mmCIF file of C-alpha atoms and ligand atoms in Angstrom:
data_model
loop_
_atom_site.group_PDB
_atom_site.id
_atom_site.type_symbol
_atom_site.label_atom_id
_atom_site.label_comp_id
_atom_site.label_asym_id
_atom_site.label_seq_id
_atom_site.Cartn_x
_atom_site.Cartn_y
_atom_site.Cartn_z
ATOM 1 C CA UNK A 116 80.406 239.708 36.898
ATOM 2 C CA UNK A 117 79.131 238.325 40.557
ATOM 3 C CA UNK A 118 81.429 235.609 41.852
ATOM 4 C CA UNK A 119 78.576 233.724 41.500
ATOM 5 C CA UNK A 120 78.641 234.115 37.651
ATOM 6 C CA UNK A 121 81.881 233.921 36.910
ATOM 7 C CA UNK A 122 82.274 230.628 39.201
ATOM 8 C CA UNK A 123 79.435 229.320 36.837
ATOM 9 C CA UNK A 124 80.958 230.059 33.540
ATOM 10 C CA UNK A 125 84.436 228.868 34.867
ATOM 11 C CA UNK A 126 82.938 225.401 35.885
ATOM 12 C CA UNK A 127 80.940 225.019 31.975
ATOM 13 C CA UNK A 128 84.263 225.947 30.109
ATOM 14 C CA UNK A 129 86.533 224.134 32.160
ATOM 15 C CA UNK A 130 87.791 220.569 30.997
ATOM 16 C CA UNK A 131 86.323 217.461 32.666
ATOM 17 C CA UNK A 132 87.487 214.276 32.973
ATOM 18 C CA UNK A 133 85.815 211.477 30.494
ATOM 19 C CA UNK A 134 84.394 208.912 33.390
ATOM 20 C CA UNK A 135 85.368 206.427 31.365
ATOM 21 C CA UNK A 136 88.844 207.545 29.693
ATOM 22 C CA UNK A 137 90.049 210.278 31.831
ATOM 23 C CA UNK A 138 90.343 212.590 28.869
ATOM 24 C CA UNK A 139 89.677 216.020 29.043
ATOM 25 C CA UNK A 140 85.545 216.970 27.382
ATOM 26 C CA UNK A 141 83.971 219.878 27.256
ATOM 27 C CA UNK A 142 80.714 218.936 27.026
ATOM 28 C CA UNK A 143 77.974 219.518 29.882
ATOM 29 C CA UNK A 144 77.874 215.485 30.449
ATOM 30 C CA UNK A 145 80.995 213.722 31.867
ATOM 31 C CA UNK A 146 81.263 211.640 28.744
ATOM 32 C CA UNK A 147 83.723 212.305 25.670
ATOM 33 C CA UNK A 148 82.301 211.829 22.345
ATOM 34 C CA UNK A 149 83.874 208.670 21.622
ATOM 35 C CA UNK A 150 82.730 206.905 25.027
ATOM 36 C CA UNK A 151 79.397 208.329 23.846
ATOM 37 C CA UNK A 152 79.209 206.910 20.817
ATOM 38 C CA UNK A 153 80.598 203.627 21.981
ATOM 39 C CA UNK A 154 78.085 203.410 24.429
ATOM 40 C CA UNK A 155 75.466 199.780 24.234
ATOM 41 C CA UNK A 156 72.368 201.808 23.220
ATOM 42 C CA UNK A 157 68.892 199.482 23.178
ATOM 43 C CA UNK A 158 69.390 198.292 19.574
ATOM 44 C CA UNK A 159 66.145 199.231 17.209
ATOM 45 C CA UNK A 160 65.327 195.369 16.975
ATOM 46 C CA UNK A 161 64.049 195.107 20.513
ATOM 47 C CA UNK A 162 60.717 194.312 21.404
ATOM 48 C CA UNK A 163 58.234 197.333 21.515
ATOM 49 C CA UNK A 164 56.697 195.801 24.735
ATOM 50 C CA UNK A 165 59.411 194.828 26.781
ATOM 51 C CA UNK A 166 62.570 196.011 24.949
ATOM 52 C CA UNK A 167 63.860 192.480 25.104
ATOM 53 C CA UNK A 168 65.939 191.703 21.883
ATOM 54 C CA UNK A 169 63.972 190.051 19.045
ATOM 55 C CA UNK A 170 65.894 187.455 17.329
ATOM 56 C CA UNK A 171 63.366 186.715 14.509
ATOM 57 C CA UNK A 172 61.634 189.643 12.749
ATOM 58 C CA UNK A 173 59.035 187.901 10.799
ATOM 59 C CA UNK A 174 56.645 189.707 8.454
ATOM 60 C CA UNK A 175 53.362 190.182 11.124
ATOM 61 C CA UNK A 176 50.989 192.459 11.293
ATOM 62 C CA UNK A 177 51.553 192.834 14.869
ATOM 63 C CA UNK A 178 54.250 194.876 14.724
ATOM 64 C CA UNK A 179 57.680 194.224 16.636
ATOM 65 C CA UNK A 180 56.296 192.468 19.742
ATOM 66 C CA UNK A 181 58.153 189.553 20.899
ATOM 67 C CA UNK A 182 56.035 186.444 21.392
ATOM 68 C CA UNK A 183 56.497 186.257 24.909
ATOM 69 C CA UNK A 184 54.520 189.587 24.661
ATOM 70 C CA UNK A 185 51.520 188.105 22.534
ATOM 71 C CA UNK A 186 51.500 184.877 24.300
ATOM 72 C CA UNK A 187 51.600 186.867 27.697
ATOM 73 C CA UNK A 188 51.122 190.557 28.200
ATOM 74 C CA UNK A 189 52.999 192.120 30.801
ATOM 75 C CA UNK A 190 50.835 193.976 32.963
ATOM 76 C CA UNK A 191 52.641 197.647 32.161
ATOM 77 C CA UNK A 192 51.869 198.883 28.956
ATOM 78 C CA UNK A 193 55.803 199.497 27.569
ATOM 79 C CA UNK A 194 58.793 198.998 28.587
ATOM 80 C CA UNK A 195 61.443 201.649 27.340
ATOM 81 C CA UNK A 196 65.451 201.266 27.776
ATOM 82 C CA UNK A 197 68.262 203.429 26.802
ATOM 83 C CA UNK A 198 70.704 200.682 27.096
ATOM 84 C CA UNK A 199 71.264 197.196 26.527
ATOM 85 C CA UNK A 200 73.012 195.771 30.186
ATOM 86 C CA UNK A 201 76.769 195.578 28.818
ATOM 87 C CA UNK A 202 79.756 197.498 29.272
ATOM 88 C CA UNK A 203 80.768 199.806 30.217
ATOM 89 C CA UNK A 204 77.191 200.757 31.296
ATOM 90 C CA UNK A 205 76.769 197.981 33.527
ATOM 91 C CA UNK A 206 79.908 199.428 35.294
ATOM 92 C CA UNK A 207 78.166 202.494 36.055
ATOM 93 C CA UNK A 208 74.821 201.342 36.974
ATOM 94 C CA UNK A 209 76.997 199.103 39.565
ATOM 95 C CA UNK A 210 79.096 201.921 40.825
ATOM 96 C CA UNK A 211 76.098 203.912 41.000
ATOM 97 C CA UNK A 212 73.918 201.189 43.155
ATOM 98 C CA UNK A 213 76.965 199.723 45.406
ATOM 99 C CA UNK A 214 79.672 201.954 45.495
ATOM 100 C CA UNK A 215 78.266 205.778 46.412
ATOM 101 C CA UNK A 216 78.835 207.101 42.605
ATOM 102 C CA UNK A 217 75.865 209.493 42.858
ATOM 103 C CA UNK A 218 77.371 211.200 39.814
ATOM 104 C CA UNK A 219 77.001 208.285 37.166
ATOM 105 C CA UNK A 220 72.796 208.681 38.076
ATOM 106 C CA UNK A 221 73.041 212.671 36.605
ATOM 107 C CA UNK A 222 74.790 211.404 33.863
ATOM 108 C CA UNK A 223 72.698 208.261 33.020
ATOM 109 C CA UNK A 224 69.605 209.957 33.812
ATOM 110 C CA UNK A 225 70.254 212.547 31.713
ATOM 111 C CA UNK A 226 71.023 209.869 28.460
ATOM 112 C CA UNK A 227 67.873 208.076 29.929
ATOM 113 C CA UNK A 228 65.879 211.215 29.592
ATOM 114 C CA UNK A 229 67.297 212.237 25.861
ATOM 115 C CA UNK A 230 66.541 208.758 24.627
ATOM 116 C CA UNK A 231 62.784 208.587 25.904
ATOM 117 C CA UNK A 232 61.779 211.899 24.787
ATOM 118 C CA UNK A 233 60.790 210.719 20.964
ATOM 119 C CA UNK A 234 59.490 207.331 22.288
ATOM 120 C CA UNK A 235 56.606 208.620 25.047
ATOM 121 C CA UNK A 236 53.687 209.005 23.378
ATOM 122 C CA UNK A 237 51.764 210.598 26.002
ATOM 123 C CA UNK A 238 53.390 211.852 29.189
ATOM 124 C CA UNK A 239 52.626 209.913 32.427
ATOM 125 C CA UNK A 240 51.303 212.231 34.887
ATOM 126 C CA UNK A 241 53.925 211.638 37.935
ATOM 127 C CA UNK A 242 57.197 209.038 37.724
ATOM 128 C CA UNK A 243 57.685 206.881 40.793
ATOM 129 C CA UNK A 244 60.795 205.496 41.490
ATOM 130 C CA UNK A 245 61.204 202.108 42.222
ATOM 131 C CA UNK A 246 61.652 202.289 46.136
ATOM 132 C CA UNK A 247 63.921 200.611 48.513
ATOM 133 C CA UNK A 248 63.122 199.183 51.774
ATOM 134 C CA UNK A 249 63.647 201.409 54.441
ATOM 135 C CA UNK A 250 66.665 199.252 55.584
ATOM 136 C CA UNK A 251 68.143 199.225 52.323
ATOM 137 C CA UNK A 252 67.651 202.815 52.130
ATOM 138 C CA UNK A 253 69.628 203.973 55.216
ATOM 139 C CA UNK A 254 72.091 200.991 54.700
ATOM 140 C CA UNK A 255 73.075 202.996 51.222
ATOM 141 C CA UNK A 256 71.705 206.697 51.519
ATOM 142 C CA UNK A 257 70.135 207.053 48.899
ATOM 143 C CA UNK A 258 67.698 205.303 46.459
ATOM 144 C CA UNK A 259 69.302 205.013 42.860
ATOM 145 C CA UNK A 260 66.017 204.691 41.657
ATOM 146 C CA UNK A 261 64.863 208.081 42.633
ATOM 147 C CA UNK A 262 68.792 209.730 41.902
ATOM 148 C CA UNK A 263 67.863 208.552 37.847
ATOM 149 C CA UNK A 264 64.491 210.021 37.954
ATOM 150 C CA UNK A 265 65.547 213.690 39.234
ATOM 151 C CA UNK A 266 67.134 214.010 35.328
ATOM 152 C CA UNK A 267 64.420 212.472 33.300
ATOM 153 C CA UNK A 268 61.707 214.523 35.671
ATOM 154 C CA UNK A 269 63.208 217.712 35.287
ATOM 155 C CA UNK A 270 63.966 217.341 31.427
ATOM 156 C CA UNK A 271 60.109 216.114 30.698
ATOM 157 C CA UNK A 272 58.354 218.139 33.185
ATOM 158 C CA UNK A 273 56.773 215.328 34.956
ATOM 159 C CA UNK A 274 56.991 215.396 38.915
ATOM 160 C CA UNK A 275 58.722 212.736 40.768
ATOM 161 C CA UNK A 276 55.813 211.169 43.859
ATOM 162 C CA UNK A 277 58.417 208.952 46.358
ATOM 163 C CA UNK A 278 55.406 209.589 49.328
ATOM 164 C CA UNK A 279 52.803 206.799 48.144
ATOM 165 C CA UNK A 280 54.747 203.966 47.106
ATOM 166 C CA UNK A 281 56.584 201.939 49.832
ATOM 167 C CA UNK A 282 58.318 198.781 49.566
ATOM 168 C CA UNK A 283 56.705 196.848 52.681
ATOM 169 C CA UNK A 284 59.584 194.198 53.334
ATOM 170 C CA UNK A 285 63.088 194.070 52.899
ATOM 171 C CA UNK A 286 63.333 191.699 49.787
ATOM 172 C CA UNK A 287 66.616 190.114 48.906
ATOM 173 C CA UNK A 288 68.570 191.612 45.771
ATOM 174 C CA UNK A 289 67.116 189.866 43.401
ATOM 175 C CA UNK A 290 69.967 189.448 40.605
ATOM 176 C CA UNK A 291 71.650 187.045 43.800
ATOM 177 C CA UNK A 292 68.015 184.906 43.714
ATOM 178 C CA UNK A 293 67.765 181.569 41.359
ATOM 179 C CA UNK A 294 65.403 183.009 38.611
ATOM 180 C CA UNK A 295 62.008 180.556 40.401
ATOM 181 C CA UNK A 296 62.910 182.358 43.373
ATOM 182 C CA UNK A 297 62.300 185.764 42.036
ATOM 183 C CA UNK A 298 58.773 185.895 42.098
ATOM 184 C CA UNK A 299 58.042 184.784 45.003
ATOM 185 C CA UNK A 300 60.357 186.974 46.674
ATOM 186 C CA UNK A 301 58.779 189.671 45.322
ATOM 187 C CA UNK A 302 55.160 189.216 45.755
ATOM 188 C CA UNK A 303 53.144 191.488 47.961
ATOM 189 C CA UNK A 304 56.509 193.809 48.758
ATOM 190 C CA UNK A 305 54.649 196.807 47.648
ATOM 191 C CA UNK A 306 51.655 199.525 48.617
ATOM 192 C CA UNK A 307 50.411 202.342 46.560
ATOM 193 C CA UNK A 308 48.226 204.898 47.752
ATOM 194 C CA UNK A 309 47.074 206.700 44.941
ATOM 195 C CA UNK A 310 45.513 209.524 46.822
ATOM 196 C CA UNK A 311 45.929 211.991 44.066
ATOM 197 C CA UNK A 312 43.995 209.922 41.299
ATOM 198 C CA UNK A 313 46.660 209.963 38.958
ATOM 199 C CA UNK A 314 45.189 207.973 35.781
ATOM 200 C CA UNK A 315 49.073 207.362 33.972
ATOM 201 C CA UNK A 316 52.308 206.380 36.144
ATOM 202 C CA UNK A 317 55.652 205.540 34.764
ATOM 203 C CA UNK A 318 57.956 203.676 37.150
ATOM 204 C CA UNK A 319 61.670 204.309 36.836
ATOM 205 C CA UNK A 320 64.427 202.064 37.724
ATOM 206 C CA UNK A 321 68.039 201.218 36.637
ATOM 207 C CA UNK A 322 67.700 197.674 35.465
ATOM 208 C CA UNK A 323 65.319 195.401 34.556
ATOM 209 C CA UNK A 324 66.338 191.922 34.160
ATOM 210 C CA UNK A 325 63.647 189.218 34.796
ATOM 211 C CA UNK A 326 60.871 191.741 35.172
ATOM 212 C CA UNK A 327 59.632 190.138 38.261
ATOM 213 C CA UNK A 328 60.121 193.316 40.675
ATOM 214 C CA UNK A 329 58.381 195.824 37.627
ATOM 215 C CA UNK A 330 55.786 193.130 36.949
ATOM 216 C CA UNK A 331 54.520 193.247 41.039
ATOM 217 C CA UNK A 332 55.294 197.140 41.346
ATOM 218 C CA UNK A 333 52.934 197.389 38.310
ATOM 219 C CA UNK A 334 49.823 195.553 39.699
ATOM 220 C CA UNK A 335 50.217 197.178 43.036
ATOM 221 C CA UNK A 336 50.152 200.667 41.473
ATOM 222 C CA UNK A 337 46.999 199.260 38.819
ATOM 223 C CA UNK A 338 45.018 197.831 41.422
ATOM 224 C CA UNK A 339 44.895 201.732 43.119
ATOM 225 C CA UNK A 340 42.800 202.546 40.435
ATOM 226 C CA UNK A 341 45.815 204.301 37.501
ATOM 227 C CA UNK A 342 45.018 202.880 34.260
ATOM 228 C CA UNK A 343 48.517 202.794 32.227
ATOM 229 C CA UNK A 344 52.015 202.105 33.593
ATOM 230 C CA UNK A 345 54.521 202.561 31.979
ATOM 231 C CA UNK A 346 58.456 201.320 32.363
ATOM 232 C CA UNK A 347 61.347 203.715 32.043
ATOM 233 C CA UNK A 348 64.745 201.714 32.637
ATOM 234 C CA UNK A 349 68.442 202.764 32.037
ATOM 235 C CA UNK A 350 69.322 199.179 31.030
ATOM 236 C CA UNK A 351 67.348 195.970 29.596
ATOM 237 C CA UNK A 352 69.156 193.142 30.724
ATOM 238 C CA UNK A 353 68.654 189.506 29.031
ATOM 239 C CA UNK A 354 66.727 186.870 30.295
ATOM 240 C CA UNK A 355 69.412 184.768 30.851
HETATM 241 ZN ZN1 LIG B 620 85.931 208.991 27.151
HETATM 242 ZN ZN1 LIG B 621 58.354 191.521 24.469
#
């Protein structure tokens, strides 16, 4: 066996520590099977539209779409989560953004990618990550958007275009904004060049609280001419 081999079936059998317990797992992921299973997955009564929780599941035709959703479409077509923005997932979304964890965006994108296979009913043609500022993105390295997307990209087939969507101004984070502010501080940050006529898009990011930052990505990237966007998340945070 080449070294090469034999370092590769050394690193799949050998233990790994459980990010989240420290004990020892075998599996691929750095997850036991009881974090796993523990983990906040999006719970079925969410809203098909936003993946907001519904609180009241009445007996309409319409389906599971929250009213906020029938009284106001959001501009993308769906919004899909893995996760519902608790612990211990918000830890690793946080560790992942602010503190260098570039590990916790294999392992989340990888859930991320599991979770959305049933739910896509027709495969966007290219995923764009939600981009950074070009400050932002030399202040940290790297874009956490994109770092989620290289699992999800590689498990669906679907390439990942970070070339034609910039963010044009460095935005404040907006989870440190009072929600009225969010908007606003938003509006106009983004260009899309859609060069390469792509007709579907889905735009990945890690969480999506207000929907503000989504909401402008997704007119910039409809008003280039692509006719569906879709939202692929790792965590749907609440409103409030
Ligand atoms: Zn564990
Ligand atoms: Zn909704």
């Amino acid at each position: 066996m080449s070294n090469r081999w034999s370092k590769l079936v050394h690193y799949m059998l050998s233990p790994v520590p459980c990010v989240l317990c420290g004990a020892k797992c075998k599996a691929q992921r750095s997850l036991c099977g009881a974090c796993f299973a523990e983990l906040p997955f999006l719970s079925a009564n969410a809203c098909q539209v936003c993946a907001l929780p519904l609180f009241f599941q009445g007996k309409s035709s319409q389906g599971k779409t929250c009213g906020r959703c029938l009284n106001s479409p959001p501009p993308y077509k769906k919004c899909i989560a893995a996760f519902d923005y608790l612990e211990p997932v918000a830890h690793l979304v946080q560790s992942l953004k602010f503190h260098g964890k570039l590990a916790y965006a294999s392992l989340l994108g990888s859930i991320m990618a599991d979770s959305f296979v049933d739910q896509i009913d027709v495969l966007p043609n290219v995923i764009v990550p939600v981009p950074l500022h070009r400050t932002r993105l030399r202040e940290r390295g790297y874009n956490q958007a994109l770092e989620l997307s290289r699992p999800i990209a590689k498990k669906l087939g679907v390439p990942i275009d970070i070339t034609h969507c910039n963010r044009l101004r460095p935005t404040s984070i907006q989870s440190l904004l009072p929600a009225d502010e969010r908007h606003k501080n938003v509006r106009g940050a983004f260009e899309f060049d859609n060069e390469r006529k792509f007709s579907r898009v889905a735009i990945v990011d890690d969480v999506m609280t207000t929907g503000h930052t989504i909401n402008e990505l997704t007119k910039t990237i409809l008003q280039s001419g692509v006719t569906e966007v879709s939202v692929w998340v790792c965590a749907r945070a609440p409103l409030h």
